[in-house]
Amino acid sequence: VRRKNLRVQDFVQGVLAQDRTVLGRAITLVESNVPAHMERAQRMLKELIPHTGNSVRVGITGVPGAGKSTFIEALGSLLCDRGHKVAVLAVDPSSSLTRGSILGDKTRMQNLSRNKNAFIRPSPSSGVLGGVTRKSRETMLICEAAGFDVILVETVGVGQSETEVRSMVDFFLLVLIAGAGDELQGMKKGIMELADAILINKADGDNKQRAEMARSEFERIIHYLLPATEGWTTQALTASSLTGDKIPDVWQTVEDFKANTMASGVFQRRRNAQTVRWVHSMVDDYLRTAFYGNPTVKAMIPGIESDVVEGNLSPTQAVQKLVQEYENHRKANS
Amino acid sequence: VRRKNLRVQDFVQGVLAQDRTVLGRAITLVESNVPAHMERAQRMLKELIPHTGNSVRVGITGVPGAGKSTFIEALGSLLCDRGHKVAVLAVDPSSSLTRGSILGDKTRMQNLSRNKNAFIRPSPSSGVLGGVTRKSRETMLICEAAGFDVILVETVGVGQSETEVRSMVDFFLLVLIAGAGDELQGMKKGIMELADAILINKADGDNKQRAEMARSEFERIIHYLLPATEGWTTQALTASSLTGDKIPDVWQTVEDFKANTMASGVFQRRRNAQTVRWVHSMVDDYLRTAFYGNPTVKAMIPGIESDVVEGNLSPTQAVQKLVQEYENHRKANS
């Protein structure tokens, strides 16, 4: 199939046949912002959706320096050895600014990237988080259609990215290292209550005992927090991505979680709710973009905001003014 | 002034003259959903806004049974005795269903409700949370214009109410009681990271030691969480609303907080940001209500949601369909 001639059916067949080249191009298609590409991407997705869902989706976040990518390399390699097909994706809203702060450099996962059962895809580079997560969700679906049964979604603790990733995965893992109680510095508020497990990484050598102490401390804290998943007690674990020690235990936790939530129905209920919420959040994005991108609104916003802050306008009046001008502008242009 | 003839100027003058009857009617005006009332309410607010802001705004939430209203009675009475003018408001999104589960019954705060320096106002009864918080924010402003320099906003742990109250106050207090680690059961995720102080109430009699132990436990946990306010370390306190023990210390914490954040500029920056965010969240409410209240959209939603869940439609296609029908319907009706 020549590059220019790939039709929707070629994409669908290629992905279902687990053709790596076509898979990569299919993801590039959903990442494109060109309207004609977007239209084709959606027709392709419609065909692929019946073949999706047969995977466990694991979100992985953590503080910088916690060794997320070493961990993903260790876990991913283990799973590939066991015959799983592992797709590693990234959601990094900052990547357009930092030129790919995570997963941009595949050399960070040298072994995994060479494994024929693994597929590593860096974060799409749209600067808009809503756009990044839409693309990551669709990429996840395409990977599932291509037979990947483990999806690892790595994210950094920037802005809303953890919440967004939590809303697209089954299981959410927070990777930390032993420290002086400052483990969560710079992380999003409430991050612990998003996690189904907290992993203290780098539990090796001199650090092993400190990691174990941090683990018990987090176990105490978890006790005071709300569980992220109905019927599942958040776990506190240690492991070493360097030596591979207890990496199998981390995966066992994911397996236990899957068995537990599938039996209770929570697994499927959450996936359905995630899908519906995804639709609603895309609607919200559309509405907000239409409003705040409207030239009249755009021009008014700075003045309105300072009028409100300075007390020259009540907040409700500010909204009335903005909405009125917005509606007038739309009517005049429809 | 006869009831029917109260004009905007009468409201403004009455509120500024600290006339209780007019104050009550001014709040009723902003609570009204009648368009003519809303228009007058906004004209009144515009006049009052220059007289607002001279207060400390304290949000108070807690688990059922933690003794929130006894605490507010104890704290409010202390502050009135010290010459403060104290307004107690409530944000209770469930009140339209439960007919006022909080503050509906003023007898719960018998002493405070008789105090001439206190003003107690139950939650407005609109069932829509956005509506309830708009009204509560405007009520807060009116109370400030009427000379109240302490605003206590009570809320229950339902849905988004804590987040909403956090976004309208300077200081946020979480009231708990000593328990077996289940203190936060049923509270919103991340609630501890919204709080500037956690108060273990009912630290009296046999319970005193347990309360003190719970306090130290929370102090440890706080260490692992992000502070709610830049430059302020979340405090863990005990007090007894029954005996009044350490209630002054709770207020001292609020005073310290105010001094600290005013000196750093965080106090005013947060208030400005809250005002701007309030405008944006009202815009979001407007946009969502227009969209999901649109008859075409309303009729389509159930079918679209099940199509998406069943895999007959991709989420992005679902959004495209909804948006297209919405825009067509608007054009046809403009």
PDB file of N, CA, C and O in Angstrom, chain A residues 119-162:
ATOM      1  N   PHE A 119       4.970  -1.582  22.267  1.00  0.00           N
ATOM      2  CA  PHE A 119       4.791  -0.459  21.340  1.00  0.00           C
ATOM      3  C   PHE A 119       4.816   0.810  22.170  1.00  0.00           C
ATOM      4  O   PHE A 119       4.025   0.961  23.098  1.00  0.00           O
ATOM      5  N   ILE A 120       5.751   1.704  21.879  1.00  0.00           N
ATOM      6  CA  ILE A 120       5.906   2.915  22.676  1.00  0.00           C
ATOM      7  C   ILE A 120       5.566   4.112  21.819  1.00  0.00           C
ATOM      8  O   ILE A 120       6.062   4.257  20.702  1.00  0.00           O
ATOM      9  N   ARG A 121       4.694   4.965  22.346  1.00  0.00           N
ATOM     10  CA  ARG A 121       4.258   6.147  21.577  1.00  0.00           C
ATOM     11  C   ARG A 121       4.347   7.377  22.459  1.00  0.00           C
ATOM     12  O   ARG A 121       3.699   7.439  23.509  1.00  0.00           O
ATOM     13  N   PRO A 122       5.147   8.366  22.059  1.00  0.00           N
ATOM     14  CA  PRO A 122       5.251   9.569  22.885  1.00  0.00           C
ATOM     15  C   PRO A 122       3.962  10.377  22.868  1.00  0.00           C
ATOM     16  O   PRO A 122       3.060  10.112  22.067  1.00  0.00           O
ATOM     17  N   SER A 123       3.910  11.355  23.738  1.00  0.00           N
ATOM     18  CA  SER A 123       2.732  12.215  23.846  1.00  0.00           C
ATOM     19  C   SER A 123       2.506  12.987  22.555  1.00  0.00           C
ATOM     20  O   SER A 123       3.443  13.473  21.958  1.00  0.00           O
ATOM     21  N   PRO A 124       1.244  13.091  22.116  1.00  0.00           N
ATOM     22  CA  PRO A 124       0.964  13.963  20.980  1.00  0.00           C
ATOM     23  C   PRO A 124       1.296  15.405  21.371  1.00  0.00           C
ATOM     24  O   PRO A 124       1.253  15.758  22.541  1.00  0.00           O
ATOM     25  N   SER A 125       1.600  16.222  20.393  1.00  0.00           N
ATOM     26  CA  SER A 125       2.191  17.509  20.736  1.00  0.00           C
ATOM     27  C   SER A 125       1.221  18.684  20.729  1.00  0.00           C
ATOM     28  O   SER A 125       1.645  19.817  20.834  1.00  0.00           O
ATOM     29  N   SER A 126      -0.081  18.422  20.623  1.00  0.00           N
ATOM     30  CA  SER A 126      -1.004  19.552  20.736  1.00  0.00           C
ATOM     31  C   SER A 126      -0.888  20.131  22.137  1.00  0.00           C
ATOM     32  O   SER A 126      -0.784  19.420  23.120  1.00  0.00           O
ATOM     33  N   GLY A 127      -0.876  21.461  22.221  1.00  0.00           N
ATOM     34  CA  GLY A 127      -0.702  22.097  23.514  1.00  0.00           C
ATOM     35  C   GLY A 127      -1.959  22.072  24.372  1.00  0.00           C
ATOM     36  O   GLY A 127      -1.898  22.277  25.572  1.00  0.00           O
ATOM     37  N   VAL A 128      -3.108  21.807  23.762  1.00  0.00           N
ATOM     38  CA  VAL A 128      -4.362  21.839  24.510  1.00  0.00           C
ATOM     39  C   VAL A 128      -4.573  20.507  25.211  1.00  0.00           C
ATOM     40  O   VAL A 128      -4.562  19.461  24.564  1.00  0.00           O
ATOM     41  N   LEU A 129      -4.761  20.529  26.527  1.00  0.00           N
ATOM     42  CA  LEU A 129      -4.872  19.281  27.267  1.00  0.00           C
ATOM     43  C   LEU A 129      -6.054  18.454  26.767  1.00  0.00           C
ATOM     44  O   LEU A 129      -5.939  17.258  26.558  1.00  0.00           O
ATOM     45  N   GLY A 130      -7.204  19.089  26.590  1.00  0.00           N
ATOM     46  CA  GLY A 130      -8.379  18.385  26.079  1.00  0.00           C
ATOM     47  C   GLY A 130      -8.042  17.666  24.781  1.00  0.00           C
ATOM     48  O   GLY A 130      -8.419  16.522  24.566  1.00  0.00           O
ATOM     49  N   GLY A 131      -7.282  18.348  23.917  1.00  0.00           N
ATOM     50  CA  GLY A 131      -6.862  17.750  22.661  1.00  0.00           C
ATOM     51  C   GLY A 131      -5.923  16.587  22.879  1.00  0.00           C
ATOM     52  O   GLY A 131      -6.077  15.535  22.268  1.00  0.00           O
ATOM     53  N   VAL A 132      -4.977  16.758  23.780  1.00  0.00           N
ATOM     54  CA  VAL A 132      -4.017  15.694  24.072  1.00  0.00           C
ATOM     55  C   VAL A 132      -4.740  14.463  24.587  1.00  0.00           C
ATOM     56  O   VAL A 132      -4.477  13.340  24.152  1.00  0.00           O
ATOM     57  N   THR A 133      -5.685  14.647  25.510  1.00  0.00           N
ATOM     58  CA  THR A 133      -6.336  13.464  26.068  1.00  0.00           C
ATOM     59  C   THR A 133      -7.293  12.820  25.073  1.00  0.00           C
ATOM     60  O   THR A 133      -7.406  11.615  25.054  1.00  0.00           O
ATOM     61  N   ARG A 134      -7.964  13.638  24.231  1.00  0.00           N
ATOM     62  CA  ARG A 134      -8.793  13.017  23.198  1.00  0.00           C
ATOM     63  C   ARG A 134      -7.910  12.106  22.344  1.00  0.00           C
ATOM     64  O   ARG A 134      -8.231  10.949  22.103  1.00  0.00           O
ATOM     65  N   LYS A 135      -6.777  12.646  21.912  1.00  0.00           N
ATOM     66  CA  LYS A 135      -5.886  11.880  21.049  1.00  0.00           C
ATOM     67  C   LYS A 135      -5.343  10.649  21.775  1.00  0.00           C
ATOM     68  O   LYS A 135      -5.241   9.578  21.196  1.00  0.00           O
ATOM     69  N   SER A 136      -5.009  10.799  23.054  1.00  0.00           N
ATOM     70  CA  SER A 136      -4.476   9.659  23.794  1.00  0.00           C
ATOM     71  C   SER A 136      -5.531   8.580  23.976  1.00  0.00           C
ATOM     72  O   SER A 136      -5.231   7.384  23.902  1.00  0.00           O
ATOM     73  N   ARG A 137      -6.782   9.015  24.231  1.00  0.00           N
ATOM     74  CA  ARG A 137      -7.851   8.023  24.359  1.00  0.00           C
ATOM     75  C   ARG A 137      -8.052   7.266  23.051  1.00  0.00           C
ATOM     76  O   ARG A 137      -8.219   6.042  23.042  1.00  0.00           O
ATOM     77  N   GLU A 138      -8.053   8.001  21.962  1.00  0.00           N
ATOM     78  CA  GLU A 138      -8.264   7.344  20.671  1.00  0.00           C
ATOM     79  C   GLU A 138      -7.074   6.462  20.324  1.00  0.00           C
ATOM     80  O   GLU A 138      -7.253   5.354  19.791  1.00  0.00           O
ATOM     81  N   THR A 139      -5.876   6.890  20.668  1.00  0.00           N
ATOM     82  CA  THR A 139      -4.683   6.063  20.458  1.00  0.00           C
ATOM     83  C   THR A 139      -4.789   4.758  21.252  1.00  0.00           C
ATOM     84  O   THR A 139      -4.475   3.668  20.756  1.00  0.00           O
ATOM     85  N   MET A 140      -5.283   4.884  22.490  1.00  0.00           N
ATOM     86  CA  MET A 140      -5.477   3.712  23.337  1.00  0.00           C
ATOM     87  C   MET A 140      -6.432   2.719  22.658  1.00  0.00           C
ATOM     88  O   MET A 140      -6.166   1.506  22.624  1.00  0.00           O
ATOM     89  N   LEU A 141      -7.516   3.216  22.100  1.00  0.00           N
ATOM     90  CA  LEU A 141      -8.493   2.354  21.435  1.00  0.00           C
ATOM     91  C   LEU A 141      -7.874   1.665  20.217  1.00  0.00           C
ATOM     92  O   LEU A 141      -8.092   0.469  19.990  1.00  0.00           O
ATOM     93  N   ILE A 142      -7.089   2.419  19.457  1.00  0.00           N
ATOM     94  CA  ILE A 142      -6.448   1.830  18.276  1.00  0.00           C
ATOM     95  C   ILE A 142      -5.480   0.724  18.688  1.00  0.00           C
ATOM     96  O   ILE A 142      -5.431  -0.340  18.067  1.00  0.00           O
ATOM     97  N   CYS A 143      -4.725   0.969  19.751  1.00  0.00           N
ATOM     98  CA  CYS A 143      -3.786  -0.058  20.235  1.00  0.00           C
ATOM     99  C   CYS A 143      -4.540  -1.318  20.678  1.00  0.00           C
ATOM    100  O   CYS A 143      -4.101  -2.441  20.427  1.00  0.00           O
ATOM    101  N   GLU A 144      -5.671  -1.124  21.332  1.00  0.00           N
ATOM    102  CA  GLU A 144      -6.472  -2.293  21.733  1.00  0.00           C
ATOM    103  C   GLU A 144      -6.942  -3.078  20.511  1.00  0.00           C
ATOM    104  O   GLU A 144      -6.893  -4.315  20.490  1.00  0.00           O
ATOM    105  N   ALA A 145      -7.388  -2.342  19.493  1.00  0.00           N
ATOM    106  CA  ALA A 145      -7.841  -3.013  18.265  1.00  0.00           C
ATOM    107  C   ALA A 145      -6.684  -3.777  17.615  1.00  0.00           C
ATOM    108  O   ALA A 145      -6.890  -4.792  16.955  1.00  0.00           O
ATOM    109  N   ALA A 146      -5.453  -3.282  17.832  1.00  0.00           N
ATOM    110  CA  ALA A 146      -4.270  -3.946  17.270  1.00  0.00           C
ATOM    111  C   ALA A 146      -3.760  -5.070  18.177  1.00  0.00           C
ATOM    112  O   ALA A 146      -2.651  -5.564  17.993  1.00  0.00           O
ATOM    113  N   GLY A 147      -4.572  -5.449  19.170  1.00  0.00           N
ATOM    114  CA  GLY A 147      -4.245  -6.636  19.960  1.00  0.00           C
ATOM    115  C   GLY A 147      -3.431  -6.381  21.216  1.00  0.00           C
ATOM    116  O   GLY A 147      -3.034  -7.339  21.884  1.00  0.00           O
ATOM    117  N   PHE A 148      -3.172  -5.128  21.565  1.00  0.00           N
ATOM    118  CA  PHE A 148      -2.438  -4.867  22.805  1.00  0.00           C
ATOM    119  C   PHE A 148      -3.384  -5.062  23.990  1.00  0.00           C
ATOM    120  O   PHE A 148      -4.471  -4.480  24.016  1.00  0.00           O
ATOM    121  N   ASP A 149      -2.982  -5.896  24.921  1.00  0.00           N
ATOM    122  CA  ASP A 149      -3.864  -6.230  26.045  1.00  0.00           C
ATOM    123  C   ASP A 149      -3.434  -5.568  27.350  1.00  0.00           C
ATOM    124  O   ASP A 149      -4.104  -5.719  28.375  1.00  0.00           O
ATOM    125  N   VAL A 150      -2.312  -4.853  27.314  1.00  0.00           N
ATOM    126  CA  VAL A 150      -1.914  -4.019  28.462  1.00  0.00           C
ATOM    127  C   VAL A 150      -1.600  -2.632  27.913  1.00  0.00           C
ATOM    128  O   VAL A 150      -0.753  -2.489  27.020  1.00  0.00           O
ATOM    129  N   ILE A 151      -2.301  -1.627  28.438  1.00  0.00           N
ATOM    130  CA  ILE A 151      -2.029  -0.248  28.026  1.00  0.00           C
ATOM    131  C   ILE A 151      -1.482   0.489  29.249  1.00  0.00           C
ATOM    132  O   ILE A 151      -2.160   0.580  30.277  1.00  0.00           O
ATOM    133  N   LEU A 152      -0.252   0.958  29.134  1.00  0.00           N
ATOM    134  CA  LEU A 152       0.339   1.752  30.215  1.00  0.00           C
ATOM    135  C   LEU A 152       0.339   3.216  29.776  1.00  0.00           C
ATOM    136  O   LEU A 152       0.904   3.552  28.735  1.00  0.00           O
ATOM    137  N   VAL A 153      -0.332   4.070  30.542  1.00  0.00           N
ATOM    138  CA  VAL A 153      -0.402   5.492  30.190  1.00  0.00           C
ATOM    139  C   VAL A 153       0.398   6.280  31.214  1.00  0.00           C
ATOM    140  O   VAL A 153       0.002   6.402  32.379  1.00  0.00           O
ATOM    141  N   GLU A 154       1.525   6.801  30.770  1.00  0.00           N
ATOM    142  CA  GLU A 154       2.390   7.572  31.657  1.00  0.00           C
ATOM    143  C   GLU A 154       1.972   9.038  31.619  1.00  0.00           C
ATOM    144  O   GLU A 154       1.620   9.576  30.575  1.00  0.00           O
ATOM    145  N   THR A 155       1.999   9.689  32.779  1.00  0.00           N
ATOM    146  CA  THR A 155       1.727  11.119  32.775  1.00  0.00           C
ATOM    147  C   THR A 155       2.632  11.831  33.766  1.00  0.00           C
ATOM    148  O   THR A 155       3.202  11.219  34.658  1.00  0.00           O
ATOM    149  N   VAL A 156       2.770  13.137  33.587  1.00  0.00           N
ATOM    150  CA  VAL A 156       3.521  13.936  34.550  1.00  0.00           C
ATOM    151  C   VAL A 156       2.537  14.741  35.389  1.00  0.00           C
ATOM    152  O   VAL A 156       1.412  14.966  34.997  1.00  0.00           O
ATOM    153  N   GLY A 157       3.000  15.148  36.531  1.00  0.00           N
ATOM    154  CA  GLY A 157       2.120  15.863  37.457  1.00  0.00           C
ATOM    155  C   GLY A 157       1.939  17.324  37.084  1.00  0.00           C
ATOM    156  O   GLY A 157       2.239  18.203  37.875  1.00  0.00           O
ATOM    157  N   VAL A 158       1.431  17.575  35.911  1.00  0.00           N
ATOM    158  CA  VAL A 158       1.246  18.967  35.485  1.00  0.00           C
ATOM    159  C   VAL A 158      -0.233  19.250  35.327  1.00  0.00           C
ATOM    160  O   VAL A 158      -0.941  18.511  34.646  1.00  0.00           O
ATOM    161  N   GLY A 159      -0.699  20.294  35.961  1.00  0.00           N
ATOM    162  CA  GLY A 159      -2.073  20.764  35.764  1.00  0.00           C
ATOM    163  C   GLY A 159      -3.085  19.672  35.989  1.00  0.00           C
ATOM    164  O   GLY A 159      -3.083  19.012  37.024  1.00  0.00           O
ATOM    165  N   GLN A 160      -3.931  19.474  35.007  1.00  0.00           N
ATOM    166  CA  GLN A 160      -5.021  18.521  35.139  1.00  0.00           C
ATOM    167  C   GLN A 160      -4.653  17.134  34.630  1.00  0.00           C
ATOM    168  O   GLN A 160      -5.519  16.278  34.530  1.00  0.00           O
ATOM    169  N   SER A 161      -3.382  16.898  34.300  1.00  0.00           N
ATOM    170  CA  SER A 161      -3.085  15.674  33.552  1.00  0.00           C
ATOM    171  C   SER A 161      -3.415  14.403  34.321  1.00  0.00           C
ATOM    172  O   SER A 161      -3.913  13.450  33.744  1.00  0.00           O
ATOM    173  N   GLU A 162      -3.176  14.372  35.639  1.00  0.00           N
ATOM    174  CA  GLU A 162      -3.516  13.150  36.385  1.00  0.00           C
ATOM    175  C   GLU A 162      -5.016  12.881  36.396  1.00  0.00           C
ATOM    176  O   GLU A 162      -5.454  11.743  36.277  1.00  0.00           O
TER     177      GLU A 162
END
